[in-house]
Coordinates of C-alpha atoms and ligand atoms in Angstrom, one line a residue:
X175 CA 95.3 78.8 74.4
X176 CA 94.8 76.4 77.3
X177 CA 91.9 76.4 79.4
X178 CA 91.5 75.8 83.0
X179 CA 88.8 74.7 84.8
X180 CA 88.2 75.2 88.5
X181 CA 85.1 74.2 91.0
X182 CA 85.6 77.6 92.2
X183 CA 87.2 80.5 91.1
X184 CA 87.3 84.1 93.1
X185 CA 88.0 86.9 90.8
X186 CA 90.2 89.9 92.4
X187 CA 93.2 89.2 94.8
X188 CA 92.8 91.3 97.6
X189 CA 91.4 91.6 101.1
X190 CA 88.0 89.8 100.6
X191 CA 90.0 87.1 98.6
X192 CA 92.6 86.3 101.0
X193 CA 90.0 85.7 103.6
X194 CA 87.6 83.8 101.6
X195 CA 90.9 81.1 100.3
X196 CA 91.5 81.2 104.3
X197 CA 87.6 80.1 104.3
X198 CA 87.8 77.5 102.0
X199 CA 90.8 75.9 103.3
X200 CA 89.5 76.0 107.1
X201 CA 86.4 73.8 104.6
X202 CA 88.6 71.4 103.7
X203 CA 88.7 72.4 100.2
X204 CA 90.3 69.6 97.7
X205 CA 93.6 70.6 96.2
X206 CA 92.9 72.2 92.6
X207 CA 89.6 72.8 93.7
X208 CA 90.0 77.0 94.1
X209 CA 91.6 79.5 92.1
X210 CA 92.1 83.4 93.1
X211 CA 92.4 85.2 89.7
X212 CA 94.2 88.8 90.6
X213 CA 96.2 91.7 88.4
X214 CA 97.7 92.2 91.3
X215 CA 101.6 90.9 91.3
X216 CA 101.2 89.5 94.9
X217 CA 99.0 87.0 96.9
X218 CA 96.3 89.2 98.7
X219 CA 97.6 91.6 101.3
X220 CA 96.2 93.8 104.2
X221 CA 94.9 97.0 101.6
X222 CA 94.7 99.2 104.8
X223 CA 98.8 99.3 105.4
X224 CA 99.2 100.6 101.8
X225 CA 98.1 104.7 103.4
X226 CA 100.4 103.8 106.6
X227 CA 103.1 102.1 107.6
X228 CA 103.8 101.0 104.2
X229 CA 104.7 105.2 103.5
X230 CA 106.3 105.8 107.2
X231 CA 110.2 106.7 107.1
X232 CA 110.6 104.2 110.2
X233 CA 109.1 101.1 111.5
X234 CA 107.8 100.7 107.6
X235 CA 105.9 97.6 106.7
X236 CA 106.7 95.7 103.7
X237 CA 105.2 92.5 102.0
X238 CA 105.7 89.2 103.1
X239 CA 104.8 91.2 106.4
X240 CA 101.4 92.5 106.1
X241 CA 99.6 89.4 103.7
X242 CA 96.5 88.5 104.7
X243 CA 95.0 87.3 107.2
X244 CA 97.4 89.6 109.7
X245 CA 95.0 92.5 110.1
X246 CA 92.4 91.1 111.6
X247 CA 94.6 89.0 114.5
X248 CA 94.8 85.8 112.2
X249 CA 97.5 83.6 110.8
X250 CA 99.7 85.6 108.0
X251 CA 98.9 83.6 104.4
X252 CA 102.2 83.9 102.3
X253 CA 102.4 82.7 98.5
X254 CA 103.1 79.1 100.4
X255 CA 100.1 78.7 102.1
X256 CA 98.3 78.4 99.2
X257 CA 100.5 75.7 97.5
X258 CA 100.2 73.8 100.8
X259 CA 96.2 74.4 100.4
X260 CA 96.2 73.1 96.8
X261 CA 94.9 76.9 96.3
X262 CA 95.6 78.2 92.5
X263 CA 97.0 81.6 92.8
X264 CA 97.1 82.8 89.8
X265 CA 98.7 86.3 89.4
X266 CA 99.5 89.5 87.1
X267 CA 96.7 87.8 85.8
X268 CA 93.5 90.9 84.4
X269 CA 90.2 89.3 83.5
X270 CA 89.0 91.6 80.1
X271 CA 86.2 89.6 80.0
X272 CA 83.3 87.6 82.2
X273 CA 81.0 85.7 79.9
X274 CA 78.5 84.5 83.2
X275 CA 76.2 82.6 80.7
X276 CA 78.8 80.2 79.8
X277 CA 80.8 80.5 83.2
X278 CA 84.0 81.5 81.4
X279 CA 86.8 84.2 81.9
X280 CA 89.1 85.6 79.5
X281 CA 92.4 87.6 80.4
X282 CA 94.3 89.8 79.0
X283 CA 96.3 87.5 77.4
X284 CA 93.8 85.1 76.2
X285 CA 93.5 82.7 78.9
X286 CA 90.2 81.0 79.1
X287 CA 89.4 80.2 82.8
X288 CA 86.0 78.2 84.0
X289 CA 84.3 77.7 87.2
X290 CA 81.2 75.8 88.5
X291 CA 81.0 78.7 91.5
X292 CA 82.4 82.2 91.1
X293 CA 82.9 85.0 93.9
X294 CA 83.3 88.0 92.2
X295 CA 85.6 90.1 95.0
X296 CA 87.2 92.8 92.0
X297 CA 86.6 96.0 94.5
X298 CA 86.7 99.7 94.0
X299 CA 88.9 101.7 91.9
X300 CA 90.1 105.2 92.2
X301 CA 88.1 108.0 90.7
X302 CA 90.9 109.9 88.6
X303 CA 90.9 113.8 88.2
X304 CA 91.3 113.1 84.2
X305 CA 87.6 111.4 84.5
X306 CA 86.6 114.4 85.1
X307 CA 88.4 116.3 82.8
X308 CA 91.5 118.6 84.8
X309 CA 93.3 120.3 83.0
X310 CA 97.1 118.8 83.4
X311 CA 95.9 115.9 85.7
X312 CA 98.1 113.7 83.3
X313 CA 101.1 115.6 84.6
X314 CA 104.0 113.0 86.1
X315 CA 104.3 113.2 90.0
X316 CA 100.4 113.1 90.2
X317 CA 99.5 109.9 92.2
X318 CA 96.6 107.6 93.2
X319 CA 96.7 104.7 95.8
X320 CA 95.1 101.4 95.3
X321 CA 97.1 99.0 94.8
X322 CA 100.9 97.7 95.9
X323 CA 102.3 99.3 92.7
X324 CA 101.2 102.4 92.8
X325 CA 102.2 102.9 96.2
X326 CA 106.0 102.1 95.3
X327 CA 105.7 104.7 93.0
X328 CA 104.6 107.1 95.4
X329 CA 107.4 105.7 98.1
X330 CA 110.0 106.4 94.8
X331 CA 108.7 110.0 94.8
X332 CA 109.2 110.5 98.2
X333 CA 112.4 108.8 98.3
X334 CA 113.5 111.3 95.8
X335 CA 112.4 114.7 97.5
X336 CA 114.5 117.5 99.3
X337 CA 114.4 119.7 102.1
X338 CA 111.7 121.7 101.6
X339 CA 109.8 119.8 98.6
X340 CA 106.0 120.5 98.6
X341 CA 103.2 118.1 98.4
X342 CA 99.9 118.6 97.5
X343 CA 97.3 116.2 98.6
X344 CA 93.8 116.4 96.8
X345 CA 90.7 115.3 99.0
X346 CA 89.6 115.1 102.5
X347 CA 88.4 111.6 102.8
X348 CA 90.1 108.7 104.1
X349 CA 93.2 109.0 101.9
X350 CA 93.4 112.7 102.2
X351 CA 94.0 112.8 106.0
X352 CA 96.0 109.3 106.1
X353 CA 98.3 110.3 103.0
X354 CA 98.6 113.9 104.8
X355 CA 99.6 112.4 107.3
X356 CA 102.4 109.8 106.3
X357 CA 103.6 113.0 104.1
X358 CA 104.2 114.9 106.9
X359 CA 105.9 111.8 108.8
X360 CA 108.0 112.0 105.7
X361 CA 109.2 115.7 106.5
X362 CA 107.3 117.2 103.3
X363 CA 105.8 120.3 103.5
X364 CA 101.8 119.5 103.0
X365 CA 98.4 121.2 101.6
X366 CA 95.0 119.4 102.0
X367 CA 92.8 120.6 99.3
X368 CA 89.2 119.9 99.6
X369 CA 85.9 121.1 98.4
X370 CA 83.1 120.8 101.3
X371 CA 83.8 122.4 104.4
X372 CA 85.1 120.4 106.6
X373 CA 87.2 117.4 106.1
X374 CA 85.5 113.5 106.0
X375 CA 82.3 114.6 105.8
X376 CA 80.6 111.0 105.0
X377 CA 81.4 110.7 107.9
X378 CA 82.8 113.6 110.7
X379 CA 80.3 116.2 111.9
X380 CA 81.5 119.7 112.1
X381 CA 82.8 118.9 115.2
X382 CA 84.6 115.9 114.9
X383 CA 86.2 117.8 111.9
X384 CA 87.2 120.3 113.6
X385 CA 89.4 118.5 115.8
X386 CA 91.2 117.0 113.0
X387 CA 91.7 119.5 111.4
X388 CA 93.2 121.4 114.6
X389 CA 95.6 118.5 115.0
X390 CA 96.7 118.5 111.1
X391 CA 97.0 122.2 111.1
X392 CA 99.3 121.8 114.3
X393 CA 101.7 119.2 112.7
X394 CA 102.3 121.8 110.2
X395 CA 99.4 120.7 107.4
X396 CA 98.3 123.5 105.5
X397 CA 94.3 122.6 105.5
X398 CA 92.5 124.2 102.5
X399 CA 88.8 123.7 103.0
X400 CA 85.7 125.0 100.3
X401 CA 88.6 124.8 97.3
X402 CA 88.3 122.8 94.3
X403 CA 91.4 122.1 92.0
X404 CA 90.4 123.2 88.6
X405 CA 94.6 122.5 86.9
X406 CA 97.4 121.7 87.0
X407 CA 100.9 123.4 85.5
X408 CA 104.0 121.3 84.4
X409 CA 107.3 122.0 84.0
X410 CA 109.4 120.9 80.9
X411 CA 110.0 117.4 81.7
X412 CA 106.4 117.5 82.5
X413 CA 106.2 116.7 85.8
X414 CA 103.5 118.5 88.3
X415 CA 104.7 122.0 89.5
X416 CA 101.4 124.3 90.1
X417 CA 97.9 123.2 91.5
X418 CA 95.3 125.5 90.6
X419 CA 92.6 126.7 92.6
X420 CA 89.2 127.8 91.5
X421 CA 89.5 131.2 93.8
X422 CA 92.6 132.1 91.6
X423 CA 95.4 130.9 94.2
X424 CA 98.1 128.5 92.9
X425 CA 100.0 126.1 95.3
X426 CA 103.5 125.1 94.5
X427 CA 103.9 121.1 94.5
X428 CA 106.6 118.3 93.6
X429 CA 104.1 115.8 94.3
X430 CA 100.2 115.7 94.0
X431 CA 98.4 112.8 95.7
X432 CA 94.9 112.3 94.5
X433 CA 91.8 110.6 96.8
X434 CA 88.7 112.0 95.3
X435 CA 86.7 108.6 96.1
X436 CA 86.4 105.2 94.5
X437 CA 83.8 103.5 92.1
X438 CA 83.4 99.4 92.1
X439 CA 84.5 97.2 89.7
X440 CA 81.4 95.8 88.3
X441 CA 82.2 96.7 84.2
X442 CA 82.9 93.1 83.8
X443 CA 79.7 92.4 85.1
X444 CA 77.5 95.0 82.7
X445 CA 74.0 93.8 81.6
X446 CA 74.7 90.5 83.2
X447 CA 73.7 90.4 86.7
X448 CA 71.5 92.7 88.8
X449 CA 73.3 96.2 90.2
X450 CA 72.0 98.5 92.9
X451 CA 73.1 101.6 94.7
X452 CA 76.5 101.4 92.0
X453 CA 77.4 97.7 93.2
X454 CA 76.5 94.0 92.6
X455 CA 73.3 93.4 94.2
X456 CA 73.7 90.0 96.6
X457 CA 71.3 88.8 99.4
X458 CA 72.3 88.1 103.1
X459 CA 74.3 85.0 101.9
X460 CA 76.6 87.3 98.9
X461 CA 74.5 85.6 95.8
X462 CA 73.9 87.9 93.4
X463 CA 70.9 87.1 90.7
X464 CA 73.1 84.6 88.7
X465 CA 73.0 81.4 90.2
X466 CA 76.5 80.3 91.3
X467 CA 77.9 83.7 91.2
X468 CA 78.2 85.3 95.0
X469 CA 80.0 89.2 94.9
X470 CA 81.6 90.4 98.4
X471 CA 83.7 93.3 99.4
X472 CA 84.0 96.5 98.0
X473 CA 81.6 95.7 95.1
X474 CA 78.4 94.1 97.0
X475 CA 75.0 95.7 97.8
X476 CA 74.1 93.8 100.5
X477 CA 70.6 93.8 102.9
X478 CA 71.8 96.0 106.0
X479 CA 69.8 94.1 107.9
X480 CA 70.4 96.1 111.7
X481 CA 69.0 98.9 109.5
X482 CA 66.1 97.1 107.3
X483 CA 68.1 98.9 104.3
X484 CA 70.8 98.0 101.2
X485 CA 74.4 99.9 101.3
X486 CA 77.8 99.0 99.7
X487 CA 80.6 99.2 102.2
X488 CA 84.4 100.0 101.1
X489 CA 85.7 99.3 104.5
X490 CA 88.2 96.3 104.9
X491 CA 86.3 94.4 108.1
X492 CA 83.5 94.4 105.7
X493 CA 85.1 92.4 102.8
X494 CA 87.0 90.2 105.5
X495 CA 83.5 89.3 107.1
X496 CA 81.4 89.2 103.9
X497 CA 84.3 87.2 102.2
X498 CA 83.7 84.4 105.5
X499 CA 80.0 84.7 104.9
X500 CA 79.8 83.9 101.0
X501 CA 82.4 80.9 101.8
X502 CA 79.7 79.3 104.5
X503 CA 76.6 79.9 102.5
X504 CA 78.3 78.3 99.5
X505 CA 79.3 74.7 101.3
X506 CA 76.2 75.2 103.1
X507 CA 73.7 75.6 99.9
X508 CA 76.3 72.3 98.5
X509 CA 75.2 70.3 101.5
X510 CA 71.6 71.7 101.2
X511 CA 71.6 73.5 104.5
X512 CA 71.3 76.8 106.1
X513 CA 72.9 79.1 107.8
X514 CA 72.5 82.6 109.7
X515 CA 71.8 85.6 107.4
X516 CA 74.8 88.2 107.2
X517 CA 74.4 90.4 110.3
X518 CA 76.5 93.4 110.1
X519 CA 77.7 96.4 112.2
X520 CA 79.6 98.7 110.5
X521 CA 83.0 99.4 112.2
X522 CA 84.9 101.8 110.4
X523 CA 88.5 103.3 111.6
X524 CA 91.3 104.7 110.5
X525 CA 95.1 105.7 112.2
X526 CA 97.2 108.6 111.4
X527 CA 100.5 110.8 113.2
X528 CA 100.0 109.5 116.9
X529 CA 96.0 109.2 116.1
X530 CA 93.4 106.2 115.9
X531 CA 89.7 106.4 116.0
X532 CA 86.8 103.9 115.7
X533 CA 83.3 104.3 114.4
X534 CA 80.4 101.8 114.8
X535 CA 76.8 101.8 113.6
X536 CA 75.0 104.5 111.3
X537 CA 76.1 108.4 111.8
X538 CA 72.0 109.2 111.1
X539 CA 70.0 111.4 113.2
X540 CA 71.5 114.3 116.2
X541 CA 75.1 113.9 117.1
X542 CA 76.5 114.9 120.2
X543 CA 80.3 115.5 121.1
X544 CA 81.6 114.7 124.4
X545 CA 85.3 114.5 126.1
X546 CA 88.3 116.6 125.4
X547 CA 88.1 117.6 121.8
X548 CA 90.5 120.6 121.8
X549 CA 93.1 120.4 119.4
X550 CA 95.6 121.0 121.3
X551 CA 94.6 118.6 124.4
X552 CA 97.5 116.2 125.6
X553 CA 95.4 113.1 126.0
X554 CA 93.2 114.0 122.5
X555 CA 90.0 111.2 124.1
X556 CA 86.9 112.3 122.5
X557 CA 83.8 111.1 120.8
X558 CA 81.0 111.4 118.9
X559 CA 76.7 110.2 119.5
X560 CA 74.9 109.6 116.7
X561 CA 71.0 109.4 118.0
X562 CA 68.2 108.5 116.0
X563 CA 64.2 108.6 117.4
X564 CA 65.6 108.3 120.8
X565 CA 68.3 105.5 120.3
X566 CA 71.9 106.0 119.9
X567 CA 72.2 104.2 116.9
X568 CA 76.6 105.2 116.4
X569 CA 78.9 105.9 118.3
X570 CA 82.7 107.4 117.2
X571 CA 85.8 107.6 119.6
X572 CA 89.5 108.8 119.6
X573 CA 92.3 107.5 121.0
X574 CA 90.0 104.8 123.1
X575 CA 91.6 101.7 124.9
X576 CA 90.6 98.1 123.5
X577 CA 88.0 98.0 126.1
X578 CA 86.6 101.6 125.6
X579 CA 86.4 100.7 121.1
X580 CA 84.2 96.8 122.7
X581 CA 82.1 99.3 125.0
X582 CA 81.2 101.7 121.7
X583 CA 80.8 99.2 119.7
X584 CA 78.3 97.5 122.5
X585 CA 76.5 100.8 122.2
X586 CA 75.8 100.9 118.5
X587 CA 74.7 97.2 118.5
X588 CA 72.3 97.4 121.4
X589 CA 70.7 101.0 120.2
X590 CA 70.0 102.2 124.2
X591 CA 67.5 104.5 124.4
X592 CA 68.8 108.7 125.0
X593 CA 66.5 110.9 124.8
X594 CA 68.2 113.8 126.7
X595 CA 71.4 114.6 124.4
X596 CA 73.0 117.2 127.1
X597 CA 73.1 114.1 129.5
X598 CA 74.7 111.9 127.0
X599 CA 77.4 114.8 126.2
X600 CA 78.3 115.0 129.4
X601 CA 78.6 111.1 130.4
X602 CA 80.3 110.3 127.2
X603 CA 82.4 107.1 127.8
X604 CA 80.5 106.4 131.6
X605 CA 77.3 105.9 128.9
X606 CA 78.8 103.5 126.8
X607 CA 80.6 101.3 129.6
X608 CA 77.1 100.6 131.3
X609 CA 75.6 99.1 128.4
Ligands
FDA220 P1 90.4 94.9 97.1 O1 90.5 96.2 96.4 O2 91.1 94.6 98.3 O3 90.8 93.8 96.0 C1 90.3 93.7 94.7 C2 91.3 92.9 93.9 O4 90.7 92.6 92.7 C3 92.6 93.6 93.6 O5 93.7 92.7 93.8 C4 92.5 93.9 92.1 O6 93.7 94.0 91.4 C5 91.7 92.7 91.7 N1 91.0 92.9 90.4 C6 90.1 93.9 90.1 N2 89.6 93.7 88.8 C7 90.3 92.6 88.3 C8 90.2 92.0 87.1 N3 89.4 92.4 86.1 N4 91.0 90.9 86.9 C9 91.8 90.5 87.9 N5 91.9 91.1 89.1 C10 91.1 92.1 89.3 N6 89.4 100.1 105.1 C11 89.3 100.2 106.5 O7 88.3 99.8 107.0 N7 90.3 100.7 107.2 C12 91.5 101.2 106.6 O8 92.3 101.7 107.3 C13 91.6 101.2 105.2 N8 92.7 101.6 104.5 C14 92.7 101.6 103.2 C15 93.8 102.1 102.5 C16 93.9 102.2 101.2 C17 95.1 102.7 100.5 C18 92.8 101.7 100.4 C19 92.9 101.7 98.9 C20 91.7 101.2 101.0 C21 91.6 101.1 102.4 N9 90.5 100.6 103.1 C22 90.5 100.6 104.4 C23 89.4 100.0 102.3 C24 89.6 98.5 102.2 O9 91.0 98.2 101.9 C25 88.7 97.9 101.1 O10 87.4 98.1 101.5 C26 89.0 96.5 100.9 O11 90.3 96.2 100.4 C27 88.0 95.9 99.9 O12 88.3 94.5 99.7 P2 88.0 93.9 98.3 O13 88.5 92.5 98.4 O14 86.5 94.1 98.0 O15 88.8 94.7 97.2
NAD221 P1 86.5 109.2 100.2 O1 85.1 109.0 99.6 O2 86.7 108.9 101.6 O3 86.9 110.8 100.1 C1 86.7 111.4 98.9 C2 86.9 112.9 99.1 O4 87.3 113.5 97.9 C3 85.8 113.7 99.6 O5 85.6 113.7 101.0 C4 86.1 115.1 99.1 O6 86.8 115.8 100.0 C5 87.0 114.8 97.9 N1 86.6 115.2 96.6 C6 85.5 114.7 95.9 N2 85.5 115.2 94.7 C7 86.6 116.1 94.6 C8 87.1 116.9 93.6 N3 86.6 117.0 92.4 N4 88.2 117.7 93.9 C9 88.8 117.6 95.1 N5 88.3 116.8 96.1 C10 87.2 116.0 95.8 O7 87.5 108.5 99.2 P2 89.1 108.3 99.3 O8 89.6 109.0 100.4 O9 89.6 108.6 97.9 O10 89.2 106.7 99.5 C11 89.1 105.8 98.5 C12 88.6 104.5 98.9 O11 89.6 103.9 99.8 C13 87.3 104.5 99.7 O12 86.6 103.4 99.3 C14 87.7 104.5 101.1 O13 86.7 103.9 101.9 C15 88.9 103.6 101.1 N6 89.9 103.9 102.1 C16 89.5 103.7 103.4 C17 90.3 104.0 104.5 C18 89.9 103.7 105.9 O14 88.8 103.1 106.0 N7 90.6 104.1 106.9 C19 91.6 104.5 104.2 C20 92.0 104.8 102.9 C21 91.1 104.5 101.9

């Protein structure tokens, strides 16, 4: 089979590779110069609409609408934009195999693909209940959301329930609440399972929780904390009728959604390069240990620098910015210069029903509450402290104005010193917007 060579190639096609084509082209890369190697069926899009608007019975967002670089205020990449740009996109294309010795790819189909530099941007996948052995969690009707294609099959299933039909939703992370959420918006009756006692607890305190789970209970979500689904029952076409509890109870459901977390796609990668903390391990500029390979996104273990520590991120402003930064510190080791080492404040968020909060910094140390954060308050502004030997080192809002998100954001990028938490409860937002 034919083989194609590229200068540089970036493996995966979604967020992280969007941005770092829209990187290369603002570089003045030569057409035939880049490829973007994806599975995927489409040229990258904005991941984050896939658990929102993409599932909403009105104002729902569809593709060419949400490509990359949309989400993040800038110019909308469709499939032309790369032809224009001389940009290879090269898709329903899986890479089985990634030979770094000899700088080669294979796909699925037997296509050979080299590259002098390769960004490896392949992400996370979803952790599946039959990993862990379910009983029944091969049943039809039970579904996971990563990609484009498996959220049209979740939009069929909802397209093809009644009055009355029951979803279950497995998990209280980030796809938990948002798929809850857009379930509800869909008019199906919902249970939240989850195992720790409160919902989001990577991130949420107790309090924070609580809130949320207030609100979700009041839009008529059926929140089931401290449970863990040990099966699932089928009927005789084999589709998903009974979830199973560990305490004995059984929930009724035409439609399980499953977010029990996600793992990176390093497997490729195995034995080849060095891996910490479950990722690829990069420096500040994305190289990993192999020379001319750089990893970004989902699947890098970068140097936190703000916090003299490493950490993998699976948030989307991470694999825009570390997509950027990988880009720059590749032209820049070409044209044997430097540049600034990747300085990054995590900034985390997430929308759901008439919702939309905002986290910044490192949730470490004693948090505080402050502002309204009854369930049932009209204007639902409240927010969270995180304080660490004396600094506030995050800060978490709901509901805040573009102005009140840059002043929390400040706040967690400055670290002010606090050392009296009842004084920081009750300024809340005043704190923030003198810093
Ligand atoms: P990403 O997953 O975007 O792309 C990886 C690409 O590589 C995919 O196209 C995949 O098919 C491809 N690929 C993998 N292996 C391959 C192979 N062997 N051969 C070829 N192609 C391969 N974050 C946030 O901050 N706010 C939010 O609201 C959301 N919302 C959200 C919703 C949903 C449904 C998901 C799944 C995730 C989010 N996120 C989020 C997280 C965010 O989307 C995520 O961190 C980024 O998409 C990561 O970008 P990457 O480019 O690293 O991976
Ligand atoms: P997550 O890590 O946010 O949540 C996983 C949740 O699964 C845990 O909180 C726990 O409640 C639950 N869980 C774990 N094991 C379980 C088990 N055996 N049975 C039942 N529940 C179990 O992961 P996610 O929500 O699946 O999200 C997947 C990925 O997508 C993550 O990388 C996430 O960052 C990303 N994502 C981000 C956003 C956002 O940033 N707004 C939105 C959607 C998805």
């Amino acid at each position: 089979m034919a083989e194609k060579s590229f200068k540089y190639v970036i493996l995966g096609g979604g967020v992280s590779a969007g941005y770092a084509a829209r990187a290369f082209a603002k570089h003045g890369a030569k057409h035939g110069e880049v490829a973007i190697i994806s599975k995927e069926a489409v040229a990258p899009y904005e991941r984050p609409a896939l658990s929102k608007a993409y599932l909403f019975p009105e104002g729902t967002a569809r593709l060419p609408g949400f490509h990359v670089c949309v989400g993040s205020g800038g110019e909308r990449l469709l499939p032309e934009w790369y032809t224009e740009k001389g940009i290879s996109l090269i898709l329903s294309t899986e890479i089985v195999k990634a030979d770094l010795a000899s700088k080669t790819l294979t796909s699925a189909a037997g296509e050979i693909f080299k590259y002098q530099t390769l960004i490896i941007a392949t992400g996370s996948t979803v952790l599946r209940l039959t990993d862990f052995g379910t009983p029944g969690a091969d049943a039809k009707n039970i579904f996971y959301l990563r990609e484009i294609d498996e959220a049209d099959a979740l939009v069929a299933a909802i397209k093809a329930t009644k009055n009355g039909s029951k979803a279950v939703v497995v998990g209280g992370g980030y796809i938990g609440l948002e798929l809850s959420a857009a379930l509800r918006a869909n008019n199906i009756d919902v249970s939240m399972v989850f195992p720790e006692p409160w919902c989001m607890p990577r991130l949420f305190t107790a309090g924070i929780a609580a809130f949320y789970e207030g609100y979700y209970t009041n839009k008529g979500v059926n929140v089931i904390k401290g449970a863990l689904v040990v099966g699932f029952e089928t009927n005789e076409n084999g589709e998903v009728k009974n979830v199973k509890l560990k305490d004995g109870r059984v929930l009724e459901a035409d439609i399980v959604v499953v977010g029990v977390g996600a793992k990176p796609l390093t497997q490729l990668f195995k034995g080849q390069i060095e891996e910490d903390k479950g990722g690829i391990k990069t420096d500040a500029f994305f190289k990993t240990s192999v020379p001319n390979v750089y990893a970004v996104g989902d699947v890098a273990t970068f140097p936190m620098k703000m916090y003299g520590d490493i950490r993998r991120v699976e948030h989307v402003d991470h694999a825009r910015k570390s997509a950027e930064q990988a880009v720059e510190a590749i032209y820049a080791s070409e044209e044997g210069k430097s540049i600034g080492e990747y300085e990054y404040l995590p900034f985390f968020y997430s929308r759901s029903f008439d919702l939309s909060w905002q986290f910044y910094g490192d949730n470490v140390g004693e948090s505080v509450l402050f502002g309204d954060s009854s369930p049932a308050s009209p204007s639902h502004k409240f927010g969270a402290y995180w304080v660490k030997d004396g600094k506030v080192v995050g800060a978490f809002l709901e509901s805040g104005s573009p102005e009140e998100n840059k002043a929390i954001a400040k706040v967690a990028k400055v670290q002010p010193p606090a050392d009296n938490l009842d004084k920081l409860a009750t300024e809340g937002l005043t704190f923030a917007s003198k810093i």
